[in-house]
XYZ file of N, CA and C in Angstrom:
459
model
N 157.555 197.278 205.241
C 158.904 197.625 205.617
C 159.636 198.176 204.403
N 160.252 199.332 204.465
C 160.883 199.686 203.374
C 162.705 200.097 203.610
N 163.722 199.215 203.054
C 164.746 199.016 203.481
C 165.377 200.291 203.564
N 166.375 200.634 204.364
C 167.716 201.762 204.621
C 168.257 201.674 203.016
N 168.859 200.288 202.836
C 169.627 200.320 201.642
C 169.003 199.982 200.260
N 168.102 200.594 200.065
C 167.181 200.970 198.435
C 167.788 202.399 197.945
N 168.527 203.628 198.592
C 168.758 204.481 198.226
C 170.183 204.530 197.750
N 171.182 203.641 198.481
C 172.513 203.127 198.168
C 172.399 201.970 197.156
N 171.728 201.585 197.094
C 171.203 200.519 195.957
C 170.940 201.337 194.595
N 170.142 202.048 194.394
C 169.862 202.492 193.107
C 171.210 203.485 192.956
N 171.656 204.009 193.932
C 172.956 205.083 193.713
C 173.966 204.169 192.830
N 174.330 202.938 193.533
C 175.167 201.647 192.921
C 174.637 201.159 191.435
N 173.352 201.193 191.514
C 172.866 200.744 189.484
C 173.440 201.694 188.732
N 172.895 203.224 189.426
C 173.399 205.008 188.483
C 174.855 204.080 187.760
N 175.782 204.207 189.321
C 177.286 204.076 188.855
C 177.490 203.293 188.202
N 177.006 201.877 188.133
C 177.080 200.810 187.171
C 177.033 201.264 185.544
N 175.396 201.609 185.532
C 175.078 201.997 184.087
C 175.681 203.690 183.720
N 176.408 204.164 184.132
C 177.313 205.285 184.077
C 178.953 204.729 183.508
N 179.175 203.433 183.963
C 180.565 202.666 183.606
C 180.750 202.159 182.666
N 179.237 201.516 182.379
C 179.031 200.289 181.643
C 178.308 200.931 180.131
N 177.575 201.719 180.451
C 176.812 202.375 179.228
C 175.183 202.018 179.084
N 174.530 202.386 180.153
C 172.978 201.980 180.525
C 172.812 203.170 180.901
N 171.067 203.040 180.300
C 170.520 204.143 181.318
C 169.822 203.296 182.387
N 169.950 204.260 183.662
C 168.738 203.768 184.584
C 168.209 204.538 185.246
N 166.309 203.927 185.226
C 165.060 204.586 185.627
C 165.109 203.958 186.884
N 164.719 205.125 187.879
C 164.577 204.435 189.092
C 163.106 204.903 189.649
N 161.725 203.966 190.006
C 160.768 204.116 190.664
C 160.269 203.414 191.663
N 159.839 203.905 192.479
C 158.715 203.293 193.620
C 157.371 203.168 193.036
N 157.120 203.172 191.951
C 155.333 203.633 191.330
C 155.135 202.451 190.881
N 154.287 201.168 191.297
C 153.524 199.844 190.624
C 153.143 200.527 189.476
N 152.493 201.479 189.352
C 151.533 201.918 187.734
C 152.790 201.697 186.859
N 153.694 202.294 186.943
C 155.256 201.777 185.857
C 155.182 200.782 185.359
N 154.617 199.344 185.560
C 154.211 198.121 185.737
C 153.421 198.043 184.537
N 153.257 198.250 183.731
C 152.150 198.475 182.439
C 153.208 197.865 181.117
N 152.266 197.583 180.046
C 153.069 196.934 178.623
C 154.134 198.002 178.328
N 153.487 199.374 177.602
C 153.614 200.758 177.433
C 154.826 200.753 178.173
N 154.782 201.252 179.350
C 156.476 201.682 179.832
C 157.132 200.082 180.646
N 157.244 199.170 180.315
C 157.817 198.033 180.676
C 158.640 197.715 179.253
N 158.183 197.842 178.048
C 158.728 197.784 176.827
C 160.121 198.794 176.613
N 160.212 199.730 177.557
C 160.967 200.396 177.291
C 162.362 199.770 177.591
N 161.896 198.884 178.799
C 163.486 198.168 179.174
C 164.133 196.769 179.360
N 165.666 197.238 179.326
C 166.022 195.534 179.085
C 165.798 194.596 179.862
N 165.606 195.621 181.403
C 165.967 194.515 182.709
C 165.185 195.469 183.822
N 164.384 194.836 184.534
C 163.712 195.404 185.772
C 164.588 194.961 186.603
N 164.913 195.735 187.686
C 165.651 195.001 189.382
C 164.300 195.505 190.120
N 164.049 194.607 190.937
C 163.543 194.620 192.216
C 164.540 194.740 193.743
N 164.761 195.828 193.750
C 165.893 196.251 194.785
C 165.714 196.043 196.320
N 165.193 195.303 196.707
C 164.772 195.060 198.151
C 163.480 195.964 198.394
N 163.133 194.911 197.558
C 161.297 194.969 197.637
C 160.880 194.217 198.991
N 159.374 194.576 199.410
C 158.592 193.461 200.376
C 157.468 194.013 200.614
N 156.847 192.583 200.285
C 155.422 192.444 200.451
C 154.820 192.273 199.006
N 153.416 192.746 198.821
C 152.864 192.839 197.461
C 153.014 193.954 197.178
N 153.782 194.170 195.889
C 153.980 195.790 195.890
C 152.998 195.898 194.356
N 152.199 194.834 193.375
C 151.316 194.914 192.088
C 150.308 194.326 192.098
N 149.197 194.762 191.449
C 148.036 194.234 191.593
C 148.049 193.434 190.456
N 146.832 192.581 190.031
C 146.864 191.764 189.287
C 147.165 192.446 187.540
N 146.686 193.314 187.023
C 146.911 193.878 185.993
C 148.086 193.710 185.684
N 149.250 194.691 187.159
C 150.670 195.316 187.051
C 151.303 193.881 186.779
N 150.696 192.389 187.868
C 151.397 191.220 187.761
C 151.393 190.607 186.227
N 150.166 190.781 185.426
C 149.914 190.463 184.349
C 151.001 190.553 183.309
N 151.161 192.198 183.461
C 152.279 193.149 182.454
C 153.751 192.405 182.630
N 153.774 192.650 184.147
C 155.082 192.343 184.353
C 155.638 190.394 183.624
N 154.632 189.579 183.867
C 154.855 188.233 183.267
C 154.645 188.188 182.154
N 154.217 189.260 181.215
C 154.200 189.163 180.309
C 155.475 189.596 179.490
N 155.818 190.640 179.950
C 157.082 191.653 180.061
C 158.463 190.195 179.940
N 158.135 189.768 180.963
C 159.549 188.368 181.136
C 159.433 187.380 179.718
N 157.830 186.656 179.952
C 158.122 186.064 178.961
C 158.861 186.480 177.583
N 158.189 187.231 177.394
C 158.632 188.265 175.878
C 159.990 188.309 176.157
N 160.911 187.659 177.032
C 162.895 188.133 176.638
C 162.885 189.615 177.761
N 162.217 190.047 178.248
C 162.750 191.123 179.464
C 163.359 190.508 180.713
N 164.021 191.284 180.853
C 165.244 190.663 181.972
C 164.695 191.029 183.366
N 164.834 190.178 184.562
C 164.639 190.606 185.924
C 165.676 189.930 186.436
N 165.834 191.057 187.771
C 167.328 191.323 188.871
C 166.658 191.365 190.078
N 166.422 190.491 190.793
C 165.709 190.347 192.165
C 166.846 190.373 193.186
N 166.660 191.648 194.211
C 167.837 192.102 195.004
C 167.476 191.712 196.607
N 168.322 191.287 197.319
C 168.281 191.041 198.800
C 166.219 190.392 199.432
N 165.726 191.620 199.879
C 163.953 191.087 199.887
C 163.314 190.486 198.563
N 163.927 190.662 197.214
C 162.866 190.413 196.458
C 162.221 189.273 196.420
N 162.910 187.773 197.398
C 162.713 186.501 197.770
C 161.487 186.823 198.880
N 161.378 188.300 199.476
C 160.250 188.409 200.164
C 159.000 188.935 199.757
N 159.095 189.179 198.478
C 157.958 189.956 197.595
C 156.822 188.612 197.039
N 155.866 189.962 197.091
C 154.277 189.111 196.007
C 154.580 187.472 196.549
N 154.335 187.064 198.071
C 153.933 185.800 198.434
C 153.132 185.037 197.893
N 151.763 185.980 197.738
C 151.194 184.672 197.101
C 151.010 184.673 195.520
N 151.813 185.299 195.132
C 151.921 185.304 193.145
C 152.925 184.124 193.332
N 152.451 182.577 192.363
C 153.167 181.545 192.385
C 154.281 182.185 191.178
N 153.459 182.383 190.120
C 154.149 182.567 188.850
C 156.217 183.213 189.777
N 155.595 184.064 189.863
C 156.847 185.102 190.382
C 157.672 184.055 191.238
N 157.095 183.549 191.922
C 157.697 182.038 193.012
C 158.388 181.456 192.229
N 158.322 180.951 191.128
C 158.876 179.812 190.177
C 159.940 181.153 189.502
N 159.581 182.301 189.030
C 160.725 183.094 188.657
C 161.498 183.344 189.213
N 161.739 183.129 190.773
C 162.397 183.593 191.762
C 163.109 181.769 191.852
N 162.480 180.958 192.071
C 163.222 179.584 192.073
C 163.584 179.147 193.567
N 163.510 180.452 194.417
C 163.325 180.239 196.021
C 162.892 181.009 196.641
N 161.730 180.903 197.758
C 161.544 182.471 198.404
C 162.409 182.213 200.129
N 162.165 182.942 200.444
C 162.956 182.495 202.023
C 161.856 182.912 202.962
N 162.260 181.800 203.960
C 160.764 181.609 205.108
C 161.104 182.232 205.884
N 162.048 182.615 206.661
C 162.781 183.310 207.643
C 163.710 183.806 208.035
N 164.025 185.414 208.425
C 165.154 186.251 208.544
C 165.325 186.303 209.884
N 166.262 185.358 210.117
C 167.198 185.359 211.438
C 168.135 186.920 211.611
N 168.170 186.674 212.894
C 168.971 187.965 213.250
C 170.402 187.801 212.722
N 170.885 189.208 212.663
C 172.363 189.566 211.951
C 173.351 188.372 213.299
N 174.269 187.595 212.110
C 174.851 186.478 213.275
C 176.276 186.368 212.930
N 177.176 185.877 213.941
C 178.371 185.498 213.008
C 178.641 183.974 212.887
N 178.890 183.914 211.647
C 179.095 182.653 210.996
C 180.364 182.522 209.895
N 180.409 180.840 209.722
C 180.950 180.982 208.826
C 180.503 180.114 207.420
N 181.105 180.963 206.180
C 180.398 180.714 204.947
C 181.485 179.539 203.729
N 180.938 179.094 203.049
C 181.906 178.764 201.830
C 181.105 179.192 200.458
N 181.755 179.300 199.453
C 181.294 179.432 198.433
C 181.035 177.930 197.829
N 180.042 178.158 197.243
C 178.980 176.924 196.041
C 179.242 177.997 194.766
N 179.663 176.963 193.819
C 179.786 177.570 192.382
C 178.929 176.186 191.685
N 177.940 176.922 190.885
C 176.922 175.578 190.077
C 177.016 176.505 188.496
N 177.156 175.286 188.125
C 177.010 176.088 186.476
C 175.792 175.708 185.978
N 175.448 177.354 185.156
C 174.578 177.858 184.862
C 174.520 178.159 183.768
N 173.750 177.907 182.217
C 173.812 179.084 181.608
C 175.046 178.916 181.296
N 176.315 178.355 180.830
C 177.879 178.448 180.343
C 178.437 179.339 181.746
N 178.081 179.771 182.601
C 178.895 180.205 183.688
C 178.462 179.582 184.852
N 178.840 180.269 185.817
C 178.700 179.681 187.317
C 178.094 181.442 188.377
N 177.610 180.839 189.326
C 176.988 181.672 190.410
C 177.795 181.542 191.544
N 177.593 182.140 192.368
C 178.313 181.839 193.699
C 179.619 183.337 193.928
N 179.457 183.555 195.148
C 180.451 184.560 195.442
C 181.663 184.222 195.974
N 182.343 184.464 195.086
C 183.990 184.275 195.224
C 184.364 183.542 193.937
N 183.203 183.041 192.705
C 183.433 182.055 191.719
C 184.757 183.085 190.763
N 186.165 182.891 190.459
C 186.629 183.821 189.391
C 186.235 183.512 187.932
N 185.320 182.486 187.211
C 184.377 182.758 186.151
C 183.265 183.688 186.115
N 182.666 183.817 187.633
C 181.510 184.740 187.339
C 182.060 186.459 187.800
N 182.047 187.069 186.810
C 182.143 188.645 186.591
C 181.350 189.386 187.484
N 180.099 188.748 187.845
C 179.890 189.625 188.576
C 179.880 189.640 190.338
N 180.746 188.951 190.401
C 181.342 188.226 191.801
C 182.290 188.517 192.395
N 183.610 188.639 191.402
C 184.794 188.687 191.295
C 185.511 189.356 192.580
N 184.696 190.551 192.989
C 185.421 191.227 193.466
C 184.792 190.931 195.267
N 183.980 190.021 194.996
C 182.984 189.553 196.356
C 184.026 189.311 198.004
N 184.114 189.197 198.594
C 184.718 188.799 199.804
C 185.328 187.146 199.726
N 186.213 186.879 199.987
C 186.170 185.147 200.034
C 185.354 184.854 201.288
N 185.335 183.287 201.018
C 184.325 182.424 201.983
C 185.123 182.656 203.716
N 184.336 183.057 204.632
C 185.232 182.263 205.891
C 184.508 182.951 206.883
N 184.724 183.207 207.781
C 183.935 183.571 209.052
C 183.600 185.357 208.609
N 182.662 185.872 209.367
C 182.390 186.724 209.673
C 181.224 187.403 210.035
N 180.475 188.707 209.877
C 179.016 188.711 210.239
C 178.100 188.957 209.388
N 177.214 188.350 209.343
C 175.894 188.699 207.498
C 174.387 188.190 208.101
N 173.455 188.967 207.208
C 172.290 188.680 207.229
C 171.844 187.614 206.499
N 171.411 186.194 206.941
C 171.245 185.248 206.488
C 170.005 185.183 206.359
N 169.600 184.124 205.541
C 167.912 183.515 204.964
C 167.838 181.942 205.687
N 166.338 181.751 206.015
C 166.377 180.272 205.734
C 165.313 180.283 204.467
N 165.604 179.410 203.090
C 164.667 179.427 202.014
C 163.793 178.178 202.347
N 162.618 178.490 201.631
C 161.771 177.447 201.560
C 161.719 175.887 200.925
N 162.830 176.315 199.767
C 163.229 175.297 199.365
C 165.004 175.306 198.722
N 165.793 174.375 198.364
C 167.080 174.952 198.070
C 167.310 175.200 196.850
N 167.552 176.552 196.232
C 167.651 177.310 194.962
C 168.613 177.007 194.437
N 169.766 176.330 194.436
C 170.758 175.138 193.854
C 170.666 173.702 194.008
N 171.262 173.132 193.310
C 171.264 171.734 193.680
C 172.247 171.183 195.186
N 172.224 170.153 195.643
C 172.816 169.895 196.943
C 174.487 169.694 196.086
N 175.549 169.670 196.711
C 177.134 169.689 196.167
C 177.218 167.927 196.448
């Protein structure tokens, strides 16, 4: 399955690192996945990835790539990527078992601190939130995860 919104997605990184002062490479190519051009950058996103998209080599590079201080940004599917790579499982910290249909509900925000900041959408410490929707009814594509990627409140 390859998502609608991967092309509005990387359009949104351009504008980011256009604001902010980044460059960004954008590919569909696993071979990219290598020491050689993985060294080149600060931070991989996985933009609504799914399925196995690296073979063992590319998985190699890429965990090697993290350990070494490279940054990863796992976007919307990337909780659905490389199932059975554990390593990536534990980098991810949750995968999700099942995508229920688009529903309406209602949400609250969880803010857990992290790292000297906090996560959660609507948190006004976390920057990159800020401008998120507040908590309360409406309609979204929800997950059920396999296990819970915060602690319980």
């Amino acid at each position: 399955f390859r998502h609608d919104s991967i092309a509005p997605g990387v359009a949104a990184v351009r504008a980011l690192g256009a604001r902010h002062g980044f460059a960004v490479a954008a590919t569909e190519d696993p071979a990219a996945f290598n020491e050689r051009r993985l060294r080149r950058y600060a931070a991989v996103v996985w933009l609504s990835t799914t399925g196995d998209v690296l073979d063992a080599a590319q998985q190699a590079a890429f965990e090697r790539y993290v350990r070494r201080g490279g940054g990863f940004v796992g976007v919307h599917s990337a909780a659905d990527t490389e199932n059975g790579w554990s390593w990536y499982g534990r980098l991810l910290g949750a995968r999700f078992r099942t995508h229920p249909a688009v529903q309406e509900a209602t949400s609250r925000t969880a803010v857990t601190p992290r790292r000297g900041g906090c996560r959660g959408a609507g948190s006004a410490r976390t920057s990159g939130t800020t401008s998120a929707p507040s908590p309360g009814a409406g309609c979204a594509c929800w997950r059920c995860w396999t296990s819970r990627p915060t602690p319980a409140a």
